[in-house]
Amino acid sequence: QTYAEQATQSRERLTENDDAGGAMRNDAPMAFRYPTLLLWLHASKDALYPRLDARVLEMVQSGLLDEVQTLDEFRRSKEAAGEDIDRTRGIWVSIGYKEFEAYQQAYQQHLSSGSISESQLAKLRESAIEQTQAATRQYSNRQARWIRIKLLNAISRAQALRHMFLLDG
């Protein structure tokens, strides 16, 4: 239904432009190698942000902290063996790992010496969750910006905007 509605609107715009002298009429063959239909699933920030925040909480409940601990143990074992870890690339800069580093260090201290209290750990955990949620929202913004600036411009240059449809997520 959405495809049909947007296709009709697109044809109407082309007809209007054709009536105005054909300035935006696109008679060029499709620039894609194969028949292509692009769907952009988009949601307003008011709808998207609570979903992203809930997703982070679900990830924490589903074992994110175990993954962070496993990565931290791997990193420490490599560093103990004298290997350099480039912590500026790859998994080490992924959302959800770097935000939990302070918590993970405090958790290790808590286990080994008890020098970190449960309440301090809880505060660090909450802070890490909030940082992960913020980073996730920022990443979502960067993705949408890339679509708007890079992808839509490339599709426009290829004169193929008629193959792209926006879906309300």
Rosetta silent file (secondary structure, phi, psi, omega in degrees, C-alpha in Angstrom):
SEQUENCE: QTYAEQATQSRERLTENDDAGGAMRNDAPMAFRYPTLLLWLHASKDALYPRLDARVLEMVQSGLLDEVQTLDEFRRSKEAAGEDIDRTRGIWVSIGYKEFEAYQQAYQQHLSSGSISESQLAKLRESAIEQTQAATRQYSNRQARWIRIKLLNAISRAQALRHMFLLDG
SCORE:     score description
SCORE:     0.000 S_00000001
   1 L     0.000  -47.679  179.507    0.000    0.000    0.000 S_00000001
   2 H   -61.018  -43.821  178.419    2.789    2.437    0.961 S_00000001
   3 H   -57.518  -47.776 -178.433    4.682    1.570   -2.221 S_00000001
   4 H   -62.102  -43.522  179.926    1.594    2.201   -4.343 S_00000001
   5 H   -62.476  -47.600 -177.656    0.861    5.537   -2.619 S_00000001
   6 H   -70.542  -32.962  176.971    4.404    6.837   -2.961 S_00000001
   7 H   -65.119  -41.299  177.238    4.682    5.600   -6.548 S_00000001
   8 H   -62.296  -45.341  178.562    1.484    7.481   -7.400 S_00000001
   9 H   -61.313  -40.867  179.972    2.810   10.636   -5.716 S_00000001
  10 H   -63.378  -44.649  178.208    6.083   10.275   -7.591 S_00000001
  11 H   -62.854  -39.249  178.812    4.287    9.924  -10.936 S_00000001
  12 H   -63.349  -41.767  178.318    2.141   12.966  -10.101 S_00000001
  13 H   -63.563  -41.381  179.035    5.259   15.033   -9.345 S_00000001
  14 H   -63.478  -40.630  178.925    6.844   13.932  -12.627 S_00000001
  15 H   -64.586  -44.142  177.985    3.674   14.869  -14.502 S_00000001
  16 H   -60.132  -44.263 -179.711    3.555   18.285  -12.787 S_00000001
  17 H   -67.053  -35.696  178.209    7.211   18.889  -13.639 S_00000001
  18 H   -64.697  -39.949  178.018    6.623   17.738  -17.208 S_00000001
  19 H   -65.942  -26.946 -178.823    3.780   20.252  -17.492 S_00000001
  20 L   -90.424   17.570  176.768    6.168   22.925  -16.202 S_00000001
  21 L   109.867    4.439  174.970    8.614   22.345  -19.015 S_00000001
  22 L    72.688   20.466 -175.033   10.030   18.954  -18.110 S_00000001
  23 L   -59.803  -33.723 -176.276   12.781   20.390  -15.928 S_00000001
  24 L  -114.421   11.599 -177.987   12.824   17.423  -13.583 S_00000001
  25 L   -65.336  135.958 -177.635   11.522   14.693  -15.895 S_00000001
  26 L  -116.397   94.771  178.074   13.651   11.582  -15.645 S_00000001
  27 L  -100.446    1.110 -179.143   13.578    9.595  -18.866 S_00000001
  28 L   -68.199  148.088  177.829   17.070    8.196  -18.372 S_00000001
  29 L   -64.203  155.307 -179.677   17.306    4.447  -17.990 S_00000001
  30 L   -58.073  136.384 -174.710   17.583    3.125  -14.458 S_00000001
  31 L   -85.564   -4.995 -179.654   21.170    3.421  -13.228 S_00000001
  32 L   -85.622  152.961 -179.463   21.104    0.212  -11.195 S_00000001
  33 L   -68.084  -38.136 -179.857   22.463   -3.040  -12.555 S_00000001
  34 L  -123.315  160.185  175.065   19.336   -4.965  -11.570 S_00000001
  35 L   -54.481  128.176 -170.326   15.750   -3.870  -10.963 S_00000001
  36 L  -132.420  140.015  173.619   15.985   -2.158   -7.588 S_00000001
  37 L  -130.564  120.709 -178.877   13.597   -0.935   -4.954 S_00000001
  38 E  -103.857  126.615  178.672   15.101    0.981   -2.012 S_00000001
  39 E  -115.262  122.531  177.239   13.158    1.143    1.232 S_00000001
  40 E  -104.896  109.332  176.988   14.237    3.597    3.916 S_00000001
  41 E   -85.461  112.054 -173.320   12.748    2.628    7.236 S_00000001
  42 E  -126.362  145.747  175.793   12.697    5.876    9.185 S_00000001
  43 L  -136.710  147.958  176.943   11.293    6.881   12.563 S_00000001
  44 L   -66.939  156.441  179.899   11.080   10.237   14.296 S_00000001
  45 H   -60.422  -35.428  179.137   13.465   10.784   17.190 S_00000001
  46 H   -60.927  -33.863  179.079   10.504   10.866   19.597 S_00000001
  47 H   -87.799  -36.993 -172.919    9.622    7.313   18.583 S_00000001
  48 H   -75.496  -45.178 -173.993   13.142    6.016   17.949 S_00000001
  49 H   -57.915  -45.879  177.185   15.051    7.131   21.047 S_00000001
  50 H   -61.782  -33.796  176.899   12.928    5.239   23.591 S_00000001
  51 H   -65.610  -42.900  179.783   13.277    2.118   21.411 S_00000001
  52 H   -64.758  -43.050  178.673   17.052    2.515   21.281 S_00000001
  53 H   -61.456  -43.123  179.153   17.268    3.043   25.044 S_00000001
  54 H   -65.609  -34.706  178.887   15.128   -0.040   25.644 S_00000001
  55 H   -63.630  -42.433  178.246   17.297   -2.028   23.250 S_00000001
  56 H   -61.600  -44.629  178.535   20.410   -1.197   25.267 S_00000001
  57 H   -61.128  -39.807  177.638   18.659   -2.312   28.472 S_00000001
  58 H   -64.122  -39.824  178.134   17.635   -5.537   26.747 S_00000001
  59 H   -63.091  -40.561  178.363   21.237   -6.099   25.635 S_00000001
  60 H   -63.121  -43.964 -179.818   22.432   -5.646   29.233 S_00000001
  61 H   -67.724  -26.487 -177.064   19.816   -8.133   30.437 S_00000001
  62 L   -92.681    5.408  173.624   20.773  -10.566   27.663 S_00000001
  63 L   116.904   15.438  178.555   24.463  -10.722   28.533 S_00000001
  64 H   -57.343  -41.363 -178.337   26.254   -7.601   27.324 S_00000001
  65 H   -65.539  -32.287  175.198   28.246   -7.431   30.563 S_00000001
  66 H   -65.728  -40.175  177.685   29.400  -11.030   30.073 S_00000001
  67 H   -64.851  -42.398  178.282   30.634  -10.106   26.593 S_00000001
  68 H   -61.449  -43.158  179.792   32.425   -7.044   27.972 S_00000001
  69 H   -64.010  -42.260  178.503   34.054   -9.202   30.646 S_00000001
  70 H   -61.948  -43.829  178.117   35.157  -11.789   28.064 S_00000001
  71 H   -64.670  -40.376  179.623   36.700   -9.079   25.893 S_00000001
  72 H   -63.972  -42.313  177.416   38.382   -7.520   28.902 S_00000001
  73 H   -63.100  -41.445  177.486   39.870  -10.882   29.914 S_00000001
  74 H   -60.745  -46.710 -179.763   41.084  -11.421   26.349 S_00000001
  75 H   -60.760  -46.857 -178.856   42.672   -7.958   26.291 S_00000001
  76 H   -63.969  -37.136  179.402   44.363   -8.462   29.651 S_00000001
  77 H   -67.451  -39.060  177.841   45.728  -11.870   28.619 S_00000001
  78 H   -66.956  -43.128  179.371   47.185  -10.441   25.395 S_00000001
  79 H   -66.630  -36.476  177.740   48.715   -7.499   27.235 S_00000001
  80 H   -65.361  -28.984  178.778   50.128   -9.843   29.903 S_00000001
  81 L   -84.556    3.902  177.427   51.768  -11.830   27.095 S_00000001
  82 L    86.019    8.363  179.111   53.444   -8.630   25.880 S_00000001
  83 L   -85.524  140.956  175.547   51.225   -8.147   22.843 S_00000001
  84 L   -82.913  137.554  175.694   50.141   -4.663   21.866 S_00000001
  85 L  -112.848  122.041  176.303   46.418   -4.110   21.481 S_00000001
  86 L   -81.606   97.657 -175.205   45.379   -1.278   19.181 S_00000001
  87 L   -86.423   14.558  177.553   42.474    0.024   21.220 S_00000001
  88 L  -102.069    2.981 -175.682   41.664    2.713   18.644 S_00000001
  89 L  -141.511  166.162  170.926   40.110    0.272   16.158 S_00000001
  90 H    64.894 -145.601 -175.118   37.803   -2.676   15.817 S_00000001
  91 H   -59.986  -25.485 -175.411   35.878   -4.187   18.693 S_00000001
  92 H   -69.635  -18.413  177.829   37.709   -1.996   21.201 S_00000001
  93 H  -110.766   10.161 -179.202   35.827    1.101   20.019 S_00000001
  94 L   -70.364  149.684  177.307   32.468   -0.578   19.563 S_00000001
  95 L   -64.672  128.456  178.503   29.452    0.847   21.328 S_00000001
  96 L   107.096  -19.873  175.251   28.923   -1.076   24.536 S_00000001
  97 L   -94.955  -59.726 -173.840   32.520   -2.016   25.243 S_00000001
  98 H   -63.136  -30.039  179.657   34.326    1.258   25.848 S_00000001
  99 H   -68.976  -23.535 -177.928   31.407    2.687   27.844 S_00000001
 100 H  -100.120    6.156 -178.201   31.688   -0.185   30.334 S_00000001
 101 H   -60.184  -48.089 -179.093   35.486   -0.059   30.807 S_00000001
 102 H   -63.046  -41.348  177.391   35.375    1.910   34.082 S_00000001
 103 H   -62.406  -44.840 -177.636   32.652   -0.368   35.409 S_00000001
 104 H   -62.818  -41.927  177.748   34.608   -3.475   34.384 S_00000001
 105 H   -63.410  -44.193  179.105   37.776   -2.243   36.112 S_00000001
 106 H   -64.790  -38.752  178.682   35.827   -1.417   39.263 S_00000001
 107 H   -62.536  -42.259  177.996   34.099   -4.795   39.134 S_00000001
 108 H   -63.607  -40.603  176.955   37.485   -6.549   38.942 S_00000001
 109 H   -63.512  -41.588  179.746   38.694   -4.501   41.927 S_00000001
 110 H   -60.553  -42.828 -179.835   35.524   -5.392   43.811 S_00000001
 111 H   -69.038  -40.067 -174.249   36.106   -9.091   43.168 S_00000001
 112 H   -82.117  -39.015 -174.398   39.799   -9.054   44.016 S_00000001
 113 L  -127.726  -12.930 -177.753   39.969   -6.702   46.992 S_00000001
 114 L    71.457   14.357 -176.378   36.478   -5.538   47.841 S_00000001
 115 L   -76.216  -10.802  177.785   37.743   -1.953   47.708 S_00000001
 116 L  -109.847  127.558 -177.302   34.778   -0.888   45.572 S_00000001
 117 L   -77.904  162.690  176.935   31.387   -0.892   47.277 S_00000001
 118 H   -60.276  -39.852 -178.776   28.201   -2.330   45.785 S_00000001
 119 H   -68.377  -38.064  176.258   26.684    1.163   45.597 S_00000001
 120 H   -63.736  -42.027  177.786   29.733    2.519   43.735 S_00000001
 121 H   -61.032  -43.881 -179.662   29.493   -0.417   41.325 S_00000001
 122 H   -62.222  -39.997  178.489   25.784    0.229   40.789 S_00000001
 123 H   -65.277  -42.807  178.746   26.475    3.906   40.014 S_00000001
 124 H   -64.475  -38.798  179.029   29.207    2.984   37.532 S_00000001
 125 H   -64.094  -46.919  178.680   26.908    0.422   35.897 S_00000001
 126 H   -61.863  -42.369  178.450   24.084    2.970   35.532 S_00000001
 127 H   -61.774  -42.625  179.318   26.506    5.540   34.145 S_00000001
 128 H   -64.390  -39.778  177.227   27.824    3.013   31.612 S_00000001
 129 H   -62.570  -46.370  179.411   24.277    2.138   30.545 S_00000001
 130 H   -61.886  -40.592  178.511   23.445    5.836   30.077 S_00000001
 131 H   -64.934  -39.603  178.908   26.660    6.370   28.089 S_00000001
 132 H   -65.778  -41.756  177.780   25.857    3.357   25.900 S_00000001
 133 H   -62.742  -43.961  179.399   22.342    4.668   25.288 S_00000001
 134 H   -63.131  -43.727  179.757   23.700    8.109   24.362 S_00000001
 135 H   -64.768  -35.875  178.225   26.300    6.593   22.023 S_00000001
 136 H   -66.122  -42.476  177.626   23.610    4.448   20.401 S_00000001
 137 H   -64.040  -42.217  179.038   21.417    7.507   19.786 S_00000001
 138 H   -62.932  -40.464  178.700   24.402    9.409   18.341 S_00000001
 139 H   -64.285  -40.903  176.877   25.201    6.477   16.043 S_00000001
 140 H   -59.725  -42.334  177.799   21.586    6.398   14.876 S_00000001
 141 H   -62.476  -41.838  178.960   21.831   10.104   14.046 S_00000001
 142 H   -64.139  -39.547  178.681   25.037    9.512   12.057 S_00000001
 143 H   -62.947  -46.850 -179.724   23.367    6.693   10.101 S_00000001
 144 H   -63.381  -39.635  178.846   20.356    8.861    9.213 S_00000001
 145 H   -63.585  -42.000  178.920   22.661   11.741    8.257 S_00000001
 146 H   -61.304  -42.859  178.873   24.696    9.417    5.994 S_00000001
 147 H   -61.880  -47.748 -178.043   21.495    8.291    4.281 S_00000001
 148 H   -63.268  -45.311 -171.628   20.305   11.878    3.822 S_00000001
 149 H   -87.198  -50.555 -173.818   23.627   13.300    2.637 S_00000001
 150 H   -86.365  -56.954 -173.293   25.500   10.496    0.916 S_00000001
 151 H   -66.929  -48.789 -179.093   22.992    7.877   -0.193 S_00000001
 152 H   -62.738  -37.737  177.113   20.171   10.177   -1.292 S_00000001
 153 H   -65.115  -41.420  178.974   22.620   12.392   -3.178 S_00000001
 154 H   -65.120  -41.787  178.544   24.126    9.368   -4.933 S_00000001
 155 H   -65.880  -38.958  178.039   20.673    8.060   -5.834 S_00000001
 156 H   -64.180  -45.099  178.371   19.691   11.520   -7.060 S_00000001
 157 H   -61.420  -32.048  178.400   22.833   11.782   -9.221 S_00000001
 158 L   -81.543    1.938 -178.964   21.958    8.376  -10.660 S_00000001
 159 L    53.855   47.609 -176.397   18.503    9.786  -11.421 S_00000001
 160 L  -128.407   20.597 -179.683   16.926    6.928   -9.507 S_00000001
 161 H   -59.533  -24.793 -179.886   15.007    8.660   -6.709 S_00000001
 162 H   -66.827  -10.973  179.682   11.817    7.136   -8.081 S_00000001
 163 H   -96.391    0.656 -177.645   13.091    3.783   -6.796 S_00000001
 164 E  -109.285  135.946 -178.629   13.381    4.955   -3.179 S_00000001
 165 E  -133.015  137.914 -179.609   10.486    4.861   -0.746 S_00000001
 166 E   -95.415  127.275  177.418   10.253    6.125    2.801 S_00000001
 167 E  -114.473  133.898  178.936    8.541    3.876    5.334 S_00000001
 168 E   -78.316  116.770 -177.756    7.457    5.146    8.723 S_00000001
 169 L   -89.904    0.000    0.000    9.092    2.924   11.313 S_00000001
